[in-house]
Short mmCIF file of C-alpha atoms in Angstrom, two decimals:
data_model
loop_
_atom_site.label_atom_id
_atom_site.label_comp_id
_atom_site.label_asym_id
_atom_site.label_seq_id
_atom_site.Cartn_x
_atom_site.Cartn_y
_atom_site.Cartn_z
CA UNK A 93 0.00 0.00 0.00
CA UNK A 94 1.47 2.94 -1.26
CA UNK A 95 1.33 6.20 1.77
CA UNK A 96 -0.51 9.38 0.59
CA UNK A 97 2.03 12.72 0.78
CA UNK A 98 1.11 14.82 3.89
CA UNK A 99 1.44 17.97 3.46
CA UNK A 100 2.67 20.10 6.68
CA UNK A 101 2.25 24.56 6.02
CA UNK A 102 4.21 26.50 7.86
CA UNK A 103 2.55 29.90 8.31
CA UNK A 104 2.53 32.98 10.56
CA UNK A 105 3.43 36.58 10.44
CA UNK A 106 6.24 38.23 9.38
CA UNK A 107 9.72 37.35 10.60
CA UNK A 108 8.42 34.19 13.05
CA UNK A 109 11.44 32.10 10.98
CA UNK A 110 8.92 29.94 8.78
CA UNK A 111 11.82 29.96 5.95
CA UNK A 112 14.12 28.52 8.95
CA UNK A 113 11.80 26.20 10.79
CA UNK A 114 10.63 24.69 7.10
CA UNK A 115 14.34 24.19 6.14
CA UNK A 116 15.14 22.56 9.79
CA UNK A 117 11.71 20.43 9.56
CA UNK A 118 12.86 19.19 6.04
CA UNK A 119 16.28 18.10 7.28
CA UNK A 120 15.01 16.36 10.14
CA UNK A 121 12.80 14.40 8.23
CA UNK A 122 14.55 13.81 5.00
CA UNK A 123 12.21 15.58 2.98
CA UNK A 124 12.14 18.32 0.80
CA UNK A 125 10.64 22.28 1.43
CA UNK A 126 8.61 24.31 -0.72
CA UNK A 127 10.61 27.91 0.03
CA UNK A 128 7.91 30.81 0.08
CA UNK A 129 7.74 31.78 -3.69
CA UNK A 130 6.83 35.57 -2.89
CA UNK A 131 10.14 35.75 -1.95
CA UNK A 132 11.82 35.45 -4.74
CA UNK A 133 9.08 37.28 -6.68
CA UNK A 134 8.96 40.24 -4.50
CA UNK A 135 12.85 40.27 -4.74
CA UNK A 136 12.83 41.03 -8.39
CA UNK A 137 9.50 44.03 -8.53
CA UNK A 138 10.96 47.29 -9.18
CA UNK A 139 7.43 48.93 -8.21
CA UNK A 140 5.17 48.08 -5.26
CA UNK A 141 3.46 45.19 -5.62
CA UNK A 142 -0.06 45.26 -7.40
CA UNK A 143 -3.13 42.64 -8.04
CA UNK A 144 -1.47 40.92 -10.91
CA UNK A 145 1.58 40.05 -8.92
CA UNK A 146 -0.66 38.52 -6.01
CA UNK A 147 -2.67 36.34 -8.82
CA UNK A 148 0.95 35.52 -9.80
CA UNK A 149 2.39 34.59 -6.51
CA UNK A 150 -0.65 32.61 -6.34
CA UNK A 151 -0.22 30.67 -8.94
CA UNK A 152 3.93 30.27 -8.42
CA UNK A 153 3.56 29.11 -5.02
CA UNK A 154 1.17 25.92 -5.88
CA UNK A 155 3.35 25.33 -8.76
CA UNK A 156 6.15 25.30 -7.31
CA UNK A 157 4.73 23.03 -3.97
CA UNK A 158 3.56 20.81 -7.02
CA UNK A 159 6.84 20.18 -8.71
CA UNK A 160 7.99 19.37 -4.94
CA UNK A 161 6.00 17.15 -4.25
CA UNK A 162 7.45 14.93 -6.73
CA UNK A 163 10.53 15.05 -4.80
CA UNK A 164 9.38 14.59 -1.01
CA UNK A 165 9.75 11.62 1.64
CA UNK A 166 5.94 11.01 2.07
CA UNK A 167 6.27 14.29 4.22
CA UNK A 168 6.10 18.13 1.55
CA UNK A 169 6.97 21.26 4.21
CA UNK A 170 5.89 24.31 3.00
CA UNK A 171 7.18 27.36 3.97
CA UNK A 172 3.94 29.40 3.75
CA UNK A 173 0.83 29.04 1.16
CA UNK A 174 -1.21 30.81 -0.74
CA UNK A 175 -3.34 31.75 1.59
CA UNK A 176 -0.82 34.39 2.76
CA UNK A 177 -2.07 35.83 -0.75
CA UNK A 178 -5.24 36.35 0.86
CA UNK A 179 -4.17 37.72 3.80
CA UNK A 180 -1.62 40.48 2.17
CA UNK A 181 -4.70 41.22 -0.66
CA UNK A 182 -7.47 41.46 2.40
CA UNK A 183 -4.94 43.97 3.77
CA UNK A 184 -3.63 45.77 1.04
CA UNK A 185 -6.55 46.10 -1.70
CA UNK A 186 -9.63 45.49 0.60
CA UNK A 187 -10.01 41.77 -0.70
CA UNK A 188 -8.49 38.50 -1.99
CA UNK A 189 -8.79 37.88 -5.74
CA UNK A 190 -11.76 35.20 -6.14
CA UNK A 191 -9.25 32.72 -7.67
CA UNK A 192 -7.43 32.68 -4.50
CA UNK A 193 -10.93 32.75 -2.29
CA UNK A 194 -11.89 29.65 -4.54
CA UNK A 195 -9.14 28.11 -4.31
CA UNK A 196 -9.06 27.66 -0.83
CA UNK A 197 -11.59 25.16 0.65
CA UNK A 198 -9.93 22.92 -2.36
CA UNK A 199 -6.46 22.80 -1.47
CA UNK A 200 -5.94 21.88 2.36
CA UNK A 201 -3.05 20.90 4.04
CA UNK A 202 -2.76 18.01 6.83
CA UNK A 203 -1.23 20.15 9.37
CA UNK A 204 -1.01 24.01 9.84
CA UNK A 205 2.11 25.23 12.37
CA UNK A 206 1.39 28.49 12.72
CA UNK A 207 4.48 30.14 14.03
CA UNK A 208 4.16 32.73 16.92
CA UNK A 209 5.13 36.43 17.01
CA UNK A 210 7.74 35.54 20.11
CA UNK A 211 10.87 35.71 18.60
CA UNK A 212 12.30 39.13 17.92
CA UNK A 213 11.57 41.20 14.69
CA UNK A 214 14.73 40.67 12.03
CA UNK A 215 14.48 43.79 9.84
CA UNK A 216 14.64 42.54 5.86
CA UNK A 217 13.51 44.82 2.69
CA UNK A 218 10.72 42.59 1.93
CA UNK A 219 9.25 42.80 5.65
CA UNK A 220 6.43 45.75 5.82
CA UNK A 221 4.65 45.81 8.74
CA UNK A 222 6.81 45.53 12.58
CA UNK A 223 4.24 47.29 14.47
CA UNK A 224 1.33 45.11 12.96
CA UNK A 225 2.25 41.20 14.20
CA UNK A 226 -0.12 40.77 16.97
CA UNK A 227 -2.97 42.29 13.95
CA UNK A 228 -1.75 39.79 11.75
CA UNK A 229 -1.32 37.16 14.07
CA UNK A 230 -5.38 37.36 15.02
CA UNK A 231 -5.75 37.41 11.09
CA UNK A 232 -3.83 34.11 10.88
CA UNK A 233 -5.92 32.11 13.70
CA UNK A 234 -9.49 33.71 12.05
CA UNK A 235 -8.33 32.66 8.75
CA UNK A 236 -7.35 29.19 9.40
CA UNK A 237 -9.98 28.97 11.92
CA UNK A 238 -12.50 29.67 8.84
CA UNK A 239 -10.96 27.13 6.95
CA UNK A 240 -11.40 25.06 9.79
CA UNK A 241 -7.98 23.51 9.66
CA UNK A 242 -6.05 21.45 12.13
CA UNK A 243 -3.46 23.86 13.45
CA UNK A 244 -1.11 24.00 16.34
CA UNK A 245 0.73 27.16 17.46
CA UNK A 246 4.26 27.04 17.62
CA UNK A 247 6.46 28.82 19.79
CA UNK A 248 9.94 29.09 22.08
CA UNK A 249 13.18 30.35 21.29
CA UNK A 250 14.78 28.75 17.66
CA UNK A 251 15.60 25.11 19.56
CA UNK A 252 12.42 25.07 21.66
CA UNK A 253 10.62 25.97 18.70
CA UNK A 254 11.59 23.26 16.28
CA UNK A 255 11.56 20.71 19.13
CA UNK A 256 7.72 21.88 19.75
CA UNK A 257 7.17 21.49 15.80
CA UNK A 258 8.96 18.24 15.42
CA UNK A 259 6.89 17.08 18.61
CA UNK A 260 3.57 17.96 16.96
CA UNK A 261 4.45 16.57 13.61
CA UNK A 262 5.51 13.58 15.54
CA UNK A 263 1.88 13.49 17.32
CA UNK A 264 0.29 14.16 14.10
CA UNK A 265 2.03 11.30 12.20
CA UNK A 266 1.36 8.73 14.53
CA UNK A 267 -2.51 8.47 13.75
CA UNK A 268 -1.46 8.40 10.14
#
């Protein structure tokens, strides 16, 4: 019997190390990560970002977890998903292009880590909004609340906190 991929998302506000957690999570289980493919988008606009570019981190970020997947160890870590789309739309134009809202009861995850706003802001060019993490953080628990998804919260220092992710994965796994 061949094991179905689960697919863990790491989410959260700004600078709560879901590019460092997913990386760590990956290595510890011999798996691949999806890196956040706003990133690399974002890296390369030479204006501020507009509509098109969400639809078009949209769609990059669940092709690029889909050409991943080919490659993972019955575990795919994501470093974010599209749903942060919705989240920076909803904030930034008033709402969430309806390919993203439709989108989004269709393509679940297994397991949601949402990382918490305890470790100290890391200033980065890409990083907007210091002053806004505990507004974003309530944003994160409605939205993923709405989607009704099984979610843990993650936090500690950088050890503590991938021990407390490894130990929920671990949890997680064993009723798979």
């Amino acid at each position: 019997m061949e094991l179905s991929l689960i697919r863990i998302a790491i989410v959260g506000p700004e600078s709560t190390g879901k590019s460092t957690i997913s990386e760590q999570l990956a290595n510890h289980y011999q798996t691949v990560w999806v890196p956040e493919y706003a990133r690399g988008y974002c890296e390369k606009l030479t204006a501020p970002c507009t509509w098109e570019d969400e639809i078009n981190m949209f769609r990059g970020q669940l092709e690029l977890e889909e050409q991943m997947a080919a490659n993972a160890n019955r575990l795919l870590i994501c470093d974010t998903t599209f749903i942060t789309v919705k989240i920076w739309s909803d904030h930034m134009f008033g709402s969430a292009p309806q390919e993203v809202l439709d989108k989004l009861p269709q393509h679940s995850y297994d397991l949601y880590l949402l990382m918490n706003i305890d470790l100290p802001w890391e200033e980065d060019p890409l990083r907007d909004f210091p002053d806004m993490r505990e507004h974003f953080m309530e944003v994160w628990h409605t939205e993923l609340r709405s989607l009704n998804a099984n979610y843990s919260l993650i936090s500690g220092s950088d050890v503590e906190r991938l021990q407390n992710a490894i130990q929920c994965i671990d949890s997680f796994m064993i009723n798979k």
